[in-house]
Coordinates of N, CA and C in Angstrom, one line a residue:
X1 N 70.3 118.8 95.6 CA 72.0 118.6 95.9 C 73.1 118.7 95.9
X2 N 74.5 119.3 95.7 CA 75.3 119.7 95.5 C 75.9 118.1 94.4
X3 N 77.0 117.4 94.2 CA 77.6 116.9 94.0 C 78.9 116.5 95.5
X4 N 78.7 115.1 95.2 CA 79.9 114.9 96.3 C 80.7 113.9 95.9
X5 N 81.9 114.4 96.5 CA 83.3 113.4 95.5 C 83.4 112.3 97.1
X6 N 84.0 111.9 97.3 CA 84.4 110.5 97.5 C 85.8 110.1 97.4
X7 N 86.6 110.1 98.3 CA 87.9 109.6 98.6 C 88.2 107.9 98.3
X8 N 89.2 107.5 97.9 CA 89.1 106.2 97.6 C 88.9 105.8 98.9
X9 N 89.2 106.2 99.9 CA 89.5 106.0 101.2 C 89.4 106.8 102.4
X10 N 88.9 106.7 103.7 CA 89.3 108.3 104.2 C 89.6 107.4 105.3
X11 N 91.4 108.4 105.7 CA 92.4 108.0 106.6 C 92.1 108.3 108.0
X12 N 91.5 107.1 108.6 CA 91.0 107.8 110.4 C 91.9 107.9 111.1
X13 N 93.4 106.9 110.5 CA 94.2 106.9 111.4 C 95.6 107.8 110.7
X14 N 96.8 107.3 111.4 CA 98.0 108.5 111.3 C 98.9 106.8 111.1
X15 N 100.2 106.7 110.4 CA 101.3 106.2 110.7 C 102.1 106.9 111.8
X16 N 102.6 105.7 112.4 CA 103.4 106.2 113.9 C 104.1 104.6 113.9
X17 N 105.1 104.6 114.6 CA 105.8 103.2 114.8 C 104.6 102.6 115.2
X18 N 103.6 102.7 116.2 CA 102.3 101.4 116.6 C 102.4 101.4 115.2
X19 N 101.7 102.0 114.1 CA 101.2 100.7 113.0 C 102.5 100.5 112.2
X20 N 103.8 101.0 111.9 CA 104.5 100.0 111.6 C 104.9 98.6 111.7
X21 N 104.8 98.7 113.6 CA 104.8 97.9 113.5 C 103.5 96.1 113.4
X22 N 102.7 97.0 112.9 CA 101.0 96.0 112.7 C 101.2 96.3 111.0
X23 N 102.1 97.0 109.9 CA 102.4 96.6 109.0 C 102.9 95.4 108.9
X24 N 104.0 95.3 109.9 CA 105.3 94.5 109.1 C 104.7 92.8 109.7
X25 N 104.2 93.2 110.1 CA 102.9 91.8 111.6 C 102.1 91.2 109.6
X26 N 101.2 92.6 109.9 CA 100.6 91.8 108.0 C 101.1 91.4 107.1
X27 N 102.5 92.2 106.6 CA 103.0 92.1 105.6 C 103.5 90.3 106.4
X28 N 104.5 89.4 107.0 CA 104.1 88.3 107.7 C 103.3 87.7 107.3
X29 N 102.1 87.8 108.1 CA 100.5 86.9 107.9 C 99.6 87.0 106.2
X30 N 99.6 88.1 106.0 CA 98.4 88.5 105.4 C 98.8 88.1 103.8
X31 N 100.2 88.9 103.7 CA 101.1 89.1 102.2 C 101.7 87.9 101.9
X32 N 100.3 87.2 101.5 CA 101.1 85.2 100.8 C 101.1 85.3 99.2
X33 N 101.4 85.1 99.2 CA 101.2 84.8 97.9 C 100.4 84.2 97.0
X34 N 98.9 83.7 97.7 CA 97.6 83.8 97.2 C 97.1 85.0 97.5
X35 N 97.9 85.7 97.9 CA 96.6 87.8 97.8 C 95.8 87.8 96.7
X36 N 97.0 87.9 95.7 CA 95.8 88.3 94.4 C 95.2 87.1 93.5
X37 N 95.1 86.0 94.4 CA 94.4 85.6 94.1 C 93.1 84.2 94.1
X38 N 92.9 84.7 94.9 CA 91.8 84.5 95.9 C 90.2 85.4 96.3
X39 N 89.9 84.2 95.8 CA 88.4 84.5 95.3 C 87.8 85.0 96.5
X40 N 87.6 84.9 98.1 CA 87.4 85.4 98.4 C 87.8 87.3 99.0
X41 N 88.6 87.4 98.5 CA 88.8 89.0 98.4 C 88.5 89.9 97.1
X42 N 87.5 89.9 96.5 CA 87.0 90.5 95.1 C 88.0 91.2 95.1
X43 N 88.3 92.7 95.9 CA 88.7 93.6 94.7 C 90.6 93.5 94.4
X44 N 90.8 92.7 95.2 CA 92.3 91.1 94.5 C 92.5 90.9 93.8
X45 N 91.1 90.3 93.7 CA 91.3 88.8 93.3 C 91.4 89.0 91.4
X46 N 92.5 88.5 90.8 CA 92.9 88.3 90.0 C 93.9 89.6 89.3
X47 N 93.5 90.8 90.3 CA 94.9 91.6 90.1 C 96.4 91.5 89.8
X48 N 96.1 91.5 88.5 CA 97.5 91.4 87.6 C 98.6 92.6 87.9
X49 N 99.7 91.8 87.6 CA 101.0 92.3 88.6 C 102.2 92.5 87.9
X50 N 102.4 93.1 87.1 CA 104.4 93.2 87.1 C 105.0 93.3 88.8
X51 N 106.3 93.3 89.0 CA 107.0 93.6 90.1 C 107.0 95.3 90.8
X52 N 106.6 96.1 90.6 CA 106.7 97.4 91.7 C 105.4 97.4 91.2
X53 N 104.5 96.9 90.6 CA 102.8 96.4 91.4 C 102.6 96.1 92.2
X54 N 103.2 94.9 92.9 CA 103.1 93.7 93.5 C 104.0 94.9 95.2
X55 N 104.8 95.6 94.9 CA 105.4 96.7 96.1 C 104.8 97.3 96.6
X56 N 103.9 98.5 95.2 CA 103.3 99.5 95.3 C 102.3 99.0 96.6
X57 N 101.2 97.4 95.6 CA 99.7 97.3 96.5 C 100.4 96.9 98.1
X58 N 101.5 96.2 98.1 CA 101.6 95.3 99.7 C 101.5 96.9 100.6
X59 N 101.5 97.9 100.2 CA 101.8 99.5 101.7 C 100.4 100.1 101.2
X60 N 99.2 99.8 99.8 CA 98.3 100.8 99.5 C 96.8 99.5 100.3
X61 N 97.1 98.7 100.2 CA 96.4 97.5 100.5 C 96.5 97.7 102.3
X62 N 97.7 97.9 102.6 CA 97.4 98.2 104.0 C 96.8 98.7 104.8
X63 N 97.1 99.5 103.7 CA 96.7 101.5 104.2 C 94.8 101.6 104.0
X64 N 94.2 100.6 103.5 CA 93.5 100.4 102.8 C 92.6 100.1 103.6
X65 N 92.6 98.5 104.4 CA 92.3 98.0 105.9 C 92.8 99.0 106.8
X66 N 93.4 99.6 107.0 CA 93.7 100.0 108.2 C 93.0 101.6 108.6
X67 N 92.4 102.1 106.7 CA 92.3 103.3 107.1 C 93.5 104.5 107.6
X68 N 94.3 104.0 106.2 CA 95.6 105.0 106.7 C 95.7 105.9 105.9
X69 N 96.9 106.9 106.3 CA 97.2 107.5 104.7 C 97.9 106.6 103.6
X70 N 97.7 107.0 102.2 CA 98.6 107.0 101.3 C 98.7 107.7 100.5
X71 N 100.3 107.5 100.5 CA 100.9 108.9 99.7 C 101.9 108.4 98.8
X72 N 101.9 108.9 97.5 CA 103.2 108.7 97.0 C 102.8 110.2 96.2
X73 N 104.2 110.1 95.3 CA 104.6 111.3 94.2 C 104.0 110.7 92.8
X74 N 103.5 111.7 92.4 CA 103.1 111.7 90.6 C 104.1 111.3 90.1
X75 N 104.6 110.5 89.5 CA 105.5 110.6 88.2 C 105.0 111.0 86.9
X76 N 103.6 111.0 86.8 CA 103.0 112.1 85.5 C 102.9 113.5 85.6
X77 N 103.6 114.1 86.7 CA 103.4 115.1 87.6 C 104.6 116.0 88.4
X78 N 105.2 116.3 88.1 CA 106.4 115.7 88.7 C 106.0 117.4 89.6
X79 N 107.0 116.8 91.2 CA 106.8 117.8 92.3 C 104.9 118.1 92.7
X80 N 103.9 116.6 92.4 CA 103.3 116.8 92.4 C 103.1 115.3 93.1
X81 N 101.8 115.1 94.4 CA 101.8 113.6 95.3 C 99.4 113.3 93.9
X82 N 100.0 112.1 94.7 CA 98.7 111.7 94.6 C 98.7 110.7 95.6
X83 N 97.1 110.2 96.0 CA 97.1 109.4 97.5 C 95.9 109.0 97.4
X84 N 95.2 108.3 98.7 CA 93.9 108.1 98.8 C 92.9 108.7 98.5
X85 N 93.2 110.2 98.4 CA 91.9 111.1 99.2 C 91.5 111.6 97.3
X86 N 91.7 110.2 96.0 CA 91.9 110.8 94.8 C 90.3 110.8 94.5
X87 N 89.4 111.7 94.0 CA 87.9 111.0 94.1 C 87.5 110.7 92.3
X88 N 88.6 110.7 91.6 CA 88.2 110.2 90.4 C 86.7 109.2 90.0
X89 N 87.1 107.8 91.1 CA 85.9 107.4 91.3 C 85.0 106.9 91.8
X90 N 84.6 108.1 92.6 CA 83.6 108.1 93.8 C 82.5 108.0 93.3
X91 N 81.9 107.5 91.4 CA 80.7 106.7 91.3 C 81.2 105.8 91.9
X92 N 81.3 104.8 91.8 CA 81.4 103.7 92.1 C 81.8 103.2 94.0
X93 N 81.7 101.9 94.3 CA 81.7 101.1 95.8 C 82.9 102.0 96.1
X94 N 83.2 101.0 97.2 CA 84.5 101.3 98.0 C 85.7 100.7 97.0
X95 N 85.3 98.6 97.6 CA 85.7 97.9 97.2 C 86.3 98.1 95.5
X96 N 85.6 98.5 94.2 CA 85.5 98.9 92.8 C 86.3 100.2 92.6
X97 N 86.5 101.3 93.7 CA 87.3 102.4 94.0 C 88.8 101.9 94.6
X98 N 89.0 100.3 95.5 CA 90.2 100.0 95.6 C 90.4 99.8 94.0
X99 N 89.6 98.8 93.5 CA 90.4 98.3 92.3 C 91.1 98.7 91.7
X100 N 89.9 99.8 90.9 CA 90.4 101.3 90.2 C 91.6 102.2 90.1
X101 N 92.0 102.6 92.0 CA 93.3 103.2 92.2 C 94.3 102.3 92.1
X102 N 93.9 100.8 92.0 CA 95.6 99.4 92.3 C 95.6 99.7 90.3
X103 N 94.7 100.2 89.7 CA 95.2 99.8 88.6 C 95.7 101.4 88.4
X104 N 95.2 102.4 88.4 CA 96.1 104.0 88.8 C 97.5 103.9 88.7
X105 N 97.8 103.3 89.8 CA 99.2 103.2 91.1 C 99.9 102.4 89.2
X106 N 99.5 101.7 89.4 CA 100.2 100.6 89.0 C 100.4 100.7 87.0
X107 N 99.7 101.4 86.8 CA 100.0 102.3 85.2 C 101.0 103.4 85.1
X108 N 100.6 104.4 86.6 CA 101.5 105.6 86.2 C 103.1 105.4 87.4
X109 N 103.2 103.8 88.1 CA 104.8 103.1 88.6 C 104.8 102.6 87.6
X110 N 106.8 102.6 88.4 CA 107.2 101.6 88.1 C 108.4 101.5 88.7
X111 N 109.3 100.7 89.0 CA 110.6 100.4 89.8 C 110.7 102.1 89.6
X112 N 111.3 102.3 88.4 CA 112.0 103.9 88.4 C 111.6 104.6 90.2
X113 N 110.0 104.2 89.5 CA 109.6 105.4 90.3 C 109.5 105.7 92.4
X114 N 109.5 103.6 92.4 CA 109.6 103.3 93.4 C 111.2 103.6 94.5
X115 N 112.2 104.2 93.6 CA 113.1 105.7 94.2 C 113.1 107.0 94.8
X116 N 111.5 106.9 94.6 CA 111.1 108.6 94.5 C 110.3 108.5 95.6
X117 N 109.9 107.0 96.0 CA 108.8 106.9 97.3 C 109.0 106.2 98.2
X118 N 110.2 105.8 98.5 CA 111.1 104.9 99.0 C 112.7 105.6 99.9
X119 N 112.9 105.6 100.6 CA 113.8 105.5 100.7 C 115.5 104.7 101.2
X120 N 116.4 104.7 101.3 CA 117.6 103.4 101.6 C 117.3 103.4 102.9
X121 N 117.4 102.0 103.0 CA 118.1 101.6 104.7 C 119.4 100.8 104.4
X122 N 119.8 101.1 106.0 CA 121.0 100.2 106.0 C 120.9 98.8 106.2
X123 N 121.8 97.9 105.8 CA 122.0 96.3 105.6 C 120.9 95.7 106.9
X124 N 121.6 96.6 107.8 CA 121.3 96.1 109.3 C 120.2 96.8 109.8
X125 N 119.5 97.3 109.3 CA 118.0 97.4 109.9 C 117.2 97.2 108.8
X126 N 117.0 96.3 107.8 CA 116.1 95.8 107.3 C 115.2 94.9 107.9
X127 N 114.0 95.6 107.6 CA 113.3 94.5 108.6 C 111.9 94.1 107.3
X128 N 110.8 93.5 108.0 CA 109.9 92.7 107.4 C 109.0 94.5 106.5
X129 N 108.2 94.4 105.4 CA 107.8 95.5 104.7 C 108.8 95.7 104.3
X130 N 110.0 95.8 104.3 CA 110.9 97.1 103.5 C 110.5 96.2 102.0
X131 N 110.7 97.0 101.0 CA 111.2 96.5 99.9 C 112.3 96.6 99.0
X132 N 112.7 96.0 98.4 CA 114.8 95.4 97.9 C 113.9 96.2 96.4
X133 N 115.1 97.1 95.8 CA 114.7 97.6 94.3 C 116.0 97.8 93.9
X134 N 115.6 97.8 92.4 CA 116.8 97.3 91.4 C 116.1 98.3 90.5
X135 N 116.5 99.9 91.1 CA 115.8 100.8 90.0 C 115.9 100.1 88.1
X136 N 114.3 100.2 87.7 CA 114.4 100.1 86.3 C 114.5 98.5 85.5
X137 N 114.8 98.1 86.8 CA 115.1 96.3 86.8 C 114.2 95.9 87.7
X138 N 114.2 95.6 88.8 CA 113.1 94.4 89.8 C 112.8 94.9 91.1
X139 N 112.2 94.4 91.6 CA 111.9 94.6 93.2 C 110.9 93.6 93.6
X140 N 111.6 93.4 94.7 CA 110.9 92.5 96.0 C 110.3 93.0 97.1
X141 N 109.3 92.5 97.4 CA 108.8 92.9 98.6 C 109.9 92.0 100.3
X142 N 110.3 92.3 101.2 CA 110.7 91.7 101.7 C 109.8 90.8 103.0
X143 N 109.6 89.6 103.0 CA 108.8 89.1 104.6 C 109.2 89.0 105.4
X144 N 110.3 88.7 105.5 CA 110.9 87.8 106.7 C 112.6 87.9 106.2
X145 N 112.9 88.8 107.7 CA 113.7 88.4 107.8 C 114.3 87.5 109.4
X146 N 115.4 86.9 109.0 CA 115.7 85.8 110.4 C 116.9 86.3 110.8
X147 N 117.2 85.6 112.0 CA 118.4 85.8 112.8 C 119.4 86.2 112.5
X148 N 119.8 85.3 111.1 CA 120.9 85.9 110.6 C 120.8 86.1 110.0
X149 N 119.9 87.9 109.1 CA 120.0 87.9 108.6 C 119.7 87.8 106.9
X150 N 118.9 87.0 106.4 CA 118.8 86.0 105.2 C 117.2 86.9 104.9
X151 N 117.0 87.4 103.7 CA 115.8 87.9 103.2 C 114.5 87.2 102.8
X152 N 113.9 86.6 103.2 CA 113.0 86.3 102.4 C 112.0 86.8 101.8
X153 N 111.9 86.8 100.5 CA 111.0 88.1 99.7 C 110.5 87.3 98.7
X154 N 109.2 87.9 98.3 CA 108.5 88.5 97.0 C 108.3 89.1 96.6
X155 N 107.7 88.3 95.1 CA 108.1 89.6 94.1 C 106.7 89.4 92.7
X156 N 106.7 89.6 91.5 CA 105.3 88.9 90.6 C 107.0 89.8 89.9
X157 N 106.2 89.5 88.7 CA 107.4 89.9 87.7 C 106.7 90.5 86.6
X158 N 107.6 90.2 84.8 CA 106.8 90.6 84.1 C 106.5 89.3 83.1
X159 N 105.6 89.5 81.6 CA 105.0 91.0 81.5 C 103.5 90.9 82.9
X160 N 102.9 91.5 82.7 CA 102.2 92.2 83.8 C 100.9 90.8 83.6
X161 N 100.7 90.4 84.8 CA 99.6 89.0 84.3 C 98.9 88.8 86.0
X162 N 97.8 88.3 86.1 CA 97.5 87.2 87.9 C 97.9 86.3 87.6
X163 N 98.6 86.1 88.5 CA 98.9 85.5 89.3 C 99.7 85.1 90.5
X164 N 100.1 84.0 91.3 CA 100.5 84.0 92.5 C 101.9 84.4 92.4
X165 N 102.3 85.1 93.6 CA 103.5 86.5 94.0 C 104.7 84.8 93.7
X166 N 106.0 84.8 94.4 CA 106.8 84.3 93.7 C 107.4 84.2 95.2
X167 N 107.6 83.2 95.8 CA 108.5 83.0 97.1 C 109.4 82.9 97.3
X168 N 110.9 84.3 97.5 CA 112.2 83.2 98.0 C 112.9 83.1 98.8

């Protein structure tokens, strides 16, 4: 038999407006301060983050849980992409592949690369699941927008370590 390569996960769904709404709901209900400190979620438990790691992880974890594609620009190879189709860890279980992919993403991305993987949003269009980025400085995940337009955010910080996310 030949060798078989395994994606980090196979995408069986495609992003559309319905999945974006589900993502917003997931951010509101599942993206909690203890997401990386909950022992009932072994692949995420004690995952060490800084601010950009948490911002990338938010979309990545939802994509994994819902078998959606996750694709970003590869800052180590200009003009190239990296995605959930990466087969580097095909010898590992899917939970371990997820953790290795999270670590890989954290090592190669930063608040600077977030500007290449996101797009600007007008203030009046900001919604749950969006990310606020000060390139090279800090990023926040928007977890709620009040009726008056106040954003509730969560973030990690430096130095990179296992921690509860900070909610403001």
